[in-house]
mmCIF file of C-alpha atoms and ligand atoms in Angstrom:
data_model
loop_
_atom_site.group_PDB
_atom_site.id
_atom_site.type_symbol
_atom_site.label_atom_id
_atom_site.label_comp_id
_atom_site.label_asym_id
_atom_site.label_seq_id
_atom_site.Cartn_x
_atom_site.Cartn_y
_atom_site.Cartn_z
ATOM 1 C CA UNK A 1 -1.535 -44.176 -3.097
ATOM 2 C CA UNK A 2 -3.282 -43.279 -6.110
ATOM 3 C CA UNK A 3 -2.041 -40.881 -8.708
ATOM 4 C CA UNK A 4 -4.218 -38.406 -11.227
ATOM 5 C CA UNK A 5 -4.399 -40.456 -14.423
ATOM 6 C CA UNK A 6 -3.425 -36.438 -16.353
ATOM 7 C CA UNK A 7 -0.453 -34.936 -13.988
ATOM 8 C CA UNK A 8 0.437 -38.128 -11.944
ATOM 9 C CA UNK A 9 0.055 -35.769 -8.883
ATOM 10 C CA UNK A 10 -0.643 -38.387 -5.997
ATOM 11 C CA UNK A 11 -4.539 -38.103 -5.360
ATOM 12 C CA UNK A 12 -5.827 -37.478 -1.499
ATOM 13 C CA UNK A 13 -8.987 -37.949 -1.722
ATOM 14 C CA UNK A 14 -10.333 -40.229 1.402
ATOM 15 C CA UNK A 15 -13.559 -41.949 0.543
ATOM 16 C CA UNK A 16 -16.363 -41.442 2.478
ATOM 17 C CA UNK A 17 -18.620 -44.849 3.851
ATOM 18 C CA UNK A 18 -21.355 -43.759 1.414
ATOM 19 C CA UNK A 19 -18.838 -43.377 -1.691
ATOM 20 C CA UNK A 20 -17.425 -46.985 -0.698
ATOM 21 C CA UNK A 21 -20.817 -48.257 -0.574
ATOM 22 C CA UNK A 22 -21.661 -46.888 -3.763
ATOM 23 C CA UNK A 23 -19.107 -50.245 -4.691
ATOM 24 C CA UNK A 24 -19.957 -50.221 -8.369
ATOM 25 C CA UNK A 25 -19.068 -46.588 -9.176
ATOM 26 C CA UNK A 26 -15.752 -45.782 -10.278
ATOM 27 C CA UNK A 27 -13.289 -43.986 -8.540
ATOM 28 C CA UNK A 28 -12.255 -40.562 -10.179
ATOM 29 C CA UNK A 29 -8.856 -40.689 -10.491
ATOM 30 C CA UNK A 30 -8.242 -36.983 -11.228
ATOM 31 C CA UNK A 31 -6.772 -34.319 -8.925
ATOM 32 C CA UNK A 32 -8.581 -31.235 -8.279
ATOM 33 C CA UNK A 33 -6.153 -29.037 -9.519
ATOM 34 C CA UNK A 34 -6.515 -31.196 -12.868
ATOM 35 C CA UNK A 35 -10.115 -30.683 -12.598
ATOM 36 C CA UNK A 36 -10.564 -27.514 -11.551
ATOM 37 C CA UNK A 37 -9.152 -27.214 -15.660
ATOM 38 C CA UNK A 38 -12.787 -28.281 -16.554
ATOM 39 C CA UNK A 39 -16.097 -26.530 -16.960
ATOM 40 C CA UNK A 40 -18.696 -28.638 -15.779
ATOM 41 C CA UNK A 41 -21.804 -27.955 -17.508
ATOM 42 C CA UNK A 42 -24.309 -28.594 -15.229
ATOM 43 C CA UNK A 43 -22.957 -25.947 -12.794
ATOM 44 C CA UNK A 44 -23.139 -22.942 -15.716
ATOM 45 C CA UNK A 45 -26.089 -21.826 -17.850
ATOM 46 C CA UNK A 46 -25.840 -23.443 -21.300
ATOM 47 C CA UNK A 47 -28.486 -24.183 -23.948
ATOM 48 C CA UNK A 48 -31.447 -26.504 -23.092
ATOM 49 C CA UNK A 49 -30.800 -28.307 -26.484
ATOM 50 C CA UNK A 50 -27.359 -29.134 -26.635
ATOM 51 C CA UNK A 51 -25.797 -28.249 -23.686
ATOM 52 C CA UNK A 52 -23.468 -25.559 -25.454
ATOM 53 C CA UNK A 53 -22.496 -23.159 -22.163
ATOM 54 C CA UNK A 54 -23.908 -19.324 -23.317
ATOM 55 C CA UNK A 55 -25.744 -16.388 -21.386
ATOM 56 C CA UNK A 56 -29.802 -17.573 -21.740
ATOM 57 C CA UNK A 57 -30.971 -21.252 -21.807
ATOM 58 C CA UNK A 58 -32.696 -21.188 -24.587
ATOM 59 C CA UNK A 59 -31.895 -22.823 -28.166
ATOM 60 C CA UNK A 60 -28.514 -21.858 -29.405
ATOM 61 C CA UNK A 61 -27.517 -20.012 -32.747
ATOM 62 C CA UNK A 62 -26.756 -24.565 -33.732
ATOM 63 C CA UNK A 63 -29.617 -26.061 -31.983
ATOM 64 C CA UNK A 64 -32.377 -23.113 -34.261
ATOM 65 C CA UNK A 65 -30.621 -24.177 -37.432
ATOM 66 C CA UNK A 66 -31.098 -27.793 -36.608
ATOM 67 C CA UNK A 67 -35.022 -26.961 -35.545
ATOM 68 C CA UNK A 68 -35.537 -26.011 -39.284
ATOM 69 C CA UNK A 69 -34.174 -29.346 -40.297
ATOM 70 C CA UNK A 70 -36.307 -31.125 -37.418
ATOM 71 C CA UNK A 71 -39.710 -29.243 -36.827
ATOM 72 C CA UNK A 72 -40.811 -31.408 -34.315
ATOM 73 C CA UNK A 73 -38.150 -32.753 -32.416
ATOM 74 C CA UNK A 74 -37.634 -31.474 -29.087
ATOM 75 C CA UNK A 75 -33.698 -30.769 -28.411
ATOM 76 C CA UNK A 76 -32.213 -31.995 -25.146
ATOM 77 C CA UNK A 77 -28.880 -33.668 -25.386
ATOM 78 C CA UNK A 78 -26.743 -34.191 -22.167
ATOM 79 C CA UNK A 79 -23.044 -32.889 -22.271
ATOM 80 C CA UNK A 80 -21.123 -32.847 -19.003
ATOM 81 C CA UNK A 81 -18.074 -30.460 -20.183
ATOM 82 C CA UNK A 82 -16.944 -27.846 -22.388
ATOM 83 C CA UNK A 83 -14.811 -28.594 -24.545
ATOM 84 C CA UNK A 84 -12.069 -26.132 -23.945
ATOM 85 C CA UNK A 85 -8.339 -26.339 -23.737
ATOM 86 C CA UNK A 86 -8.164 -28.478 -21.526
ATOM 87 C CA UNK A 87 -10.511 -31.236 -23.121
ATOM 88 C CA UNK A 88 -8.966 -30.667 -26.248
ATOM 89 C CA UNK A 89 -5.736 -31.737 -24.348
ATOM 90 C CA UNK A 90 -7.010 -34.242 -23.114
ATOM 91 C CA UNK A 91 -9.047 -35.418 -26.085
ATOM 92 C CA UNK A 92 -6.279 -35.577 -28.575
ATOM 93 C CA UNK A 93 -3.720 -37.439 -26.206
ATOM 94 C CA UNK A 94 -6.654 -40.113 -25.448
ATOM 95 C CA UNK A 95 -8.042 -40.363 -28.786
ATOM 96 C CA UNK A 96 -5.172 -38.951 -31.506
ATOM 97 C CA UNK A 97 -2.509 -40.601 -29.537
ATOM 98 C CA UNK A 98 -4.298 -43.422 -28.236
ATOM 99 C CA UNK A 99 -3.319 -43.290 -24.694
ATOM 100 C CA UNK A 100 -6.313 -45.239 -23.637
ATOM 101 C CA UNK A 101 -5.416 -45.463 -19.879
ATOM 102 C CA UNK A 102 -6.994 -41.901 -20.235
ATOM 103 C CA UNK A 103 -10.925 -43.430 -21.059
ATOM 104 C CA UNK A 104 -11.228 -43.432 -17.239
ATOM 105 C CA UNK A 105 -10.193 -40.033 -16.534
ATOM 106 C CA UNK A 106 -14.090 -39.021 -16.187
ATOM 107 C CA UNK A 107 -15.453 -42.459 -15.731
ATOM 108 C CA UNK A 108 -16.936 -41.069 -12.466
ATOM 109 C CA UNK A 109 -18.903 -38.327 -13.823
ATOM 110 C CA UNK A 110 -19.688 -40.408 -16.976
ATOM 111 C CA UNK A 111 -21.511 -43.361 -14.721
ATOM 112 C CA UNK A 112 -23.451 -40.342 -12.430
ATOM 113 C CA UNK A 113 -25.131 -39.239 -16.016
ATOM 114 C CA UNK A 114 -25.379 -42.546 -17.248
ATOM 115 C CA UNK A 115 -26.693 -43.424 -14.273
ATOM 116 C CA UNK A 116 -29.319 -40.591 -14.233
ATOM 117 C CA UNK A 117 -30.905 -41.620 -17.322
ATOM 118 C CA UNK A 118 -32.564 -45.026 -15.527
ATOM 119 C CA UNK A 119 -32.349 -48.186 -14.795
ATOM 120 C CA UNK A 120 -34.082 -49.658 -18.534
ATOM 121 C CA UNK A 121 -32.019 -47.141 -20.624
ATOM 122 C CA UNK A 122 -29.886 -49.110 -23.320
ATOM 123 C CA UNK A 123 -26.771 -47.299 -24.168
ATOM 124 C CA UNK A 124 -25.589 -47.648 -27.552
ATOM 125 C CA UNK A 125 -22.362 -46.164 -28.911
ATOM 126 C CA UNK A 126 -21.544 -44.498 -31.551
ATOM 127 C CA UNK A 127 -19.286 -46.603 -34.021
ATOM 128 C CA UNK A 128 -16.223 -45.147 -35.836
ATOM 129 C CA UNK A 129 -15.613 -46.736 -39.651
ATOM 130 C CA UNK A 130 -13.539 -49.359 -40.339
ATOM 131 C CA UNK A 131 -10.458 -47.654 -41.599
ATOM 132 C CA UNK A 132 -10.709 -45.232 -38.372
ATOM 133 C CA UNK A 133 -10.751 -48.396 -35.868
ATOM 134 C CA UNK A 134 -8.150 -49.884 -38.139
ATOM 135 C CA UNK A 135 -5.748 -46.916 -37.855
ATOM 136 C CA UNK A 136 -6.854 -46.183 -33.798
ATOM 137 C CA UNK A 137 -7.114 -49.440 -32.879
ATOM 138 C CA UNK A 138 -10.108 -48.371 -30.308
ATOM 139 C CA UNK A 139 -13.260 -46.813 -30.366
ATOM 140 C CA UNK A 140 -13.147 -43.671 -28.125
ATOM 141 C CA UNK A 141 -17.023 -43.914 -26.797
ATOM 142 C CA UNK A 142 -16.782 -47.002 -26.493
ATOM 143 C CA UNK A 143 -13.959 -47.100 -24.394
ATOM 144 C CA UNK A 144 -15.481 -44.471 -22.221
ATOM 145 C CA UNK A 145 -18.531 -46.729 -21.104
ATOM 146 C CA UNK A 146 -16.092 -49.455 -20.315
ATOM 147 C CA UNK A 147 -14.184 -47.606 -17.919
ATOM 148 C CA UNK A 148 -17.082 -45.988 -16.414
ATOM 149 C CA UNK A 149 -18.673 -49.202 -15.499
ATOM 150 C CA UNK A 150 -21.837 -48.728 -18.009
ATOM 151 C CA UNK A 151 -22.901 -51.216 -20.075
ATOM 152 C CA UNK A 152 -23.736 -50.842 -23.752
ATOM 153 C CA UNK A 153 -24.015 -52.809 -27.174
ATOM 154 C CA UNK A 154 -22.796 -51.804 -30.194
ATOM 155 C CA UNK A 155 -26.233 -51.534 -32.667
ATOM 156 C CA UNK A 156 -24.367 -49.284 -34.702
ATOM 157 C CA UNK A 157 -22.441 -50.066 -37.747
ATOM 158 C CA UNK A 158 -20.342 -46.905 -39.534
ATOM 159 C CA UNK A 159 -20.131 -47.503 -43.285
ATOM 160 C CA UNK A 160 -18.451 -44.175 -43.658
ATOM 161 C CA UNK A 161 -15.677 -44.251 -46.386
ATOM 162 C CA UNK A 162 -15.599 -40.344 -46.215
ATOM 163 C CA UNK A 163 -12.837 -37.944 -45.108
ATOM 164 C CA UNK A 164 -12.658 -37.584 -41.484
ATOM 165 C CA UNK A 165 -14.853 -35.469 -39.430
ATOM 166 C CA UNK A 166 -12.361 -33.199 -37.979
ATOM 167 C CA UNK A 167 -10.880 -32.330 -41.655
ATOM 168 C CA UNK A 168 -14.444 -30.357 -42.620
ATOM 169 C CA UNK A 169 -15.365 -27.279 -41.825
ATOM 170 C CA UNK A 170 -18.652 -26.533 -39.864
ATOM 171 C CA UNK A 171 -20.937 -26.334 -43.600
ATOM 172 C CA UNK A 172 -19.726 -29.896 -44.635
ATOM 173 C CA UNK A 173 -19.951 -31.323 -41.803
ATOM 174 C CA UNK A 174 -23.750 -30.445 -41.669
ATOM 175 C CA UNK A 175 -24.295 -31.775 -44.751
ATOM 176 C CA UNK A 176 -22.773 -35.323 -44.377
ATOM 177 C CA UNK A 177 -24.357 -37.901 -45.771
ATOM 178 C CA UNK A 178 -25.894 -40.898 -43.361
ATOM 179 C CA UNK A 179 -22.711 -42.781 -42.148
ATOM 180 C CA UNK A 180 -24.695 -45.131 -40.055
ATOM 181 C CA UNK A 181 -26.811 -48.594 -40.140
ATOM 182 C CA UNK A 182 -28.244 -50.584 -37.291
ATOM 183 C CA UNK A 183 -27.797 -54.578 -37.424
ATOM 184 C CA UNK A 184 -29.705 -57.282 -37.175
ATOM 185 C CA UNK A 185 -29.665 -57.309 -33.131
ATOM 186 C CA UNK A 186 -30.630 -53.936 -33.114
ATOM 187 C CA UNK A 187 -33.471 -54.200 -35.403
ATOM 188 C CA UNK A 188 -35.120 -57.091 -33.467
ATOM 189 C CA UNK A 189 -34.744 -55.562 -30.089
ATOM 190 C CA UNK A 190 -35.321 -51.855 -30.099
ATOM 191 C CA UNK A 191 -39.054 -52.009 -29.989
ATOM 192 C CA UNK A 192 -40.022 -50.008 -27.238
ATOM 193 C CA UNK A 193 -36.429 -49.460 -25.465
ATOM 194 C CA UNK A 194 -34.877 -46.528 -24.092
ATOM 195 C CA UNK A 195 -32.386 -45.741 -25.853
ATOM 196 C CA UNK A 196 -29.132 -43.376 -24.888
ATOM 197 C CA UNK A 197 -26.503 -43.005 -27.807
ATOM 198 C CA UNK A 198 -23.224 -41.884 -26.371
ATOM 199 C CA UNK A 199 -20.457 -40.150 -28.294
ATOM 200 C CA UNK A 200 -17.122 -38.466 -27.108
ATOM 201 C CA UNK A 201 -18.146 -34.821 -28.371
ATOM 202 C CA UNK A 202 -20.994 -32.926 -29.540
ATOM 203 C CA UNK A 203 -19.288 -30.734 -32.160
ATOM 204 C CA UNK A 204 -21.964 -29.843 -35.006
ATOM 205 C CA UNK A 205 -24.840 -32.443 -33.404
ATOM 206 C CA UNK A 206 -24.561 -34.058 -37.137
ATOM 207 C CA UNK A 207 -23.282 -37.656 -35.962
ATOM 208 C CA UNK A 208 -25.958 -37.924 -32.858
ATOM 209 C CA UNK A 209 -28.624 -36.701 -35.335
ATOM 210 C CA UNK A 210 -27.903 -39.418 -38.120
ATOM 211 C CA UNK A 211 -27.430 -41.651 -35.399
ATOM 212 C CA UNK A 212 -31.050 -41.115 -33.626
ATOM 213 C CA UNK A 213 -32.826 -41.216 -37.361
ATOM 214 C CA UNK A 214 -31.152 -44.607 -38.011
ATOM 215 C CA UNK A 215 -32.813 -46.188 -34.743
ATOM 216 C CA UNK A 216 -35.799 -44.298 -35.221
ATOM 217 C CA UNK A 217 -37.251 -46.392 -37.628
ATOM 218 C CA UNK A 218 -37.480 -49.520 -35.512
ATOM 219 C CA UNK A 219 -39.958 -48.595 -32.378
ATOM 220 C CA UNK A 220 -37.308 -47.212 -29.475
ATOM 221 C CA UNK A 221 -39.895 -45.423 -26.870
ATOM 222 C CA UNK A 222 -37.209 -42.784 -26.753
ATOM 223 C CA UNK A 223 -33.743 -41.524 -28.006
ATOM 224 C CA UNK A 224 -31.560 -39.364 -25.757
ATOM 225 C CA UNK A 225 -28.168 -38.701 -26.502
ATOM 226 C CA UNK A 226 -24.873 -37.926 -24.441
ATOM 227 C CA UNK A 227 -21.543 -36.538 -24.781
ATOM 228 C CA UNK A 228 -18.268 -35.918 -22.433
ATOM 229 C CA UNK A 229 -17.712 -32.261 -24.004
ATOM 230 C CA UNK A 230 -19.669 -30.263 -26.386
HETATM 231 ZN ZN1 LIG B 1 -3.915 -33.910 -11.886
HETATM 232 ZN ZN1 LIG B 2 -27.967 -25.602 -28.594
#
């Protein structure tokens, strides 16, 4: 018997043939009282840039201030949760305390919108710095595609010697300076690739933003990007 990876409740669910079939998708290892916790965003009205859950679908109060910034860019990130209570749980026992069995908790939902974005998309990661991966020993994002079956490659390099993220308010974090470089690999082979950069959370939309004008320059068809929470 399996157990929820969160309460260690033993899990009933009984696969169907189809799910069984479906041999390459991970099994959600969550309870449904455990997941009932979470606001899934594609079941509630939320903004058609970021994914932020509000009354109208239209750009957010965020995604307008980032249209100034970006004239011509049209938003539409992917998010699959709000981040409420619950995630924030959940995110700072997976990624503060580094309980990393907990990467898989969503793997299931993770690989359905990974797997919605098509066969030729190329997911790419976003990289934490050095001194962050020194002192976490992981990379969060990364870890999430591994558990969730999806592969990626890391294109990304974080030179970022700044203060961390979370220690800035909502004005600094805005105005952070480019953290991010692509390597070699990436330069020679994202001409004309589809291109999917995956982080943990969309807080501010800074990070995916830098990230996406860092690939830009070398010929992707397209950058989408995708989040667990925002
Ligand atoms: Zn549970
Ligand atoms: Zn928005």
């Amino acid at each position: 018997m399996n157990h929820c990876l969160w309460c260690q409740e033993a899990l009933d669910h009984t696969y169907t043939f189809f799910e069984l079939l479906v041999y390459d998708r991970p099994q959600s290892p969550i309870c449904d009282f455990c997941r009932s916790q979470l606001d899934s965003l594609k079941e509630t009205i939320h903004c058609e840039g970021c994914g932020r859950k509000q009354a109208h679908s239209s750009y957010c109060s965020d995604c307008l201030e980032w249209a100034k910034v970006y004239p011509n860019k049209n938003f539409h990130h992917t998010a699959l949760f709000t981040y409420n209570a619950f995630a924030k749980e959940y995110m700072e026992k997976f990624k503060i305390l580094g309980d990393c069995e907990l990467a898989g908790l969503l793997s299931r939902d993770l690989y359905g919108a990974c797997k919605e974005k098509g066969k030729e998309a190329l997911f790419v990661p976003i990289p934490i710095s050095d001194r962050s991966r020194e002192a976490r020993g992981f990379n969060q994002s990364e870890l999430l595609l591994q558990k969730a079956h999806i592969p990626y490659m890391r294109l990304l390099k974080n030179q970022s010697k700044e203060e961390k993220q979370s220690k800035k308010d909502k004005r600094e974090r805005m105005a952070t300076a480019q953290p991010f470089e692509v390597d070699a690999e990436g330069i020679s082979i994202l001409s004309g690739k589809k291109v999917v950069i995956v982080d943990d959370i969309y807080t501010t939309g800074r990070t995916l933003f830098h990230a996406s004008d860092s690939l830009r320059p070398y010929g992707p068809s397209t950058i989408e990007t995708l989040s667990l929470f925002r």
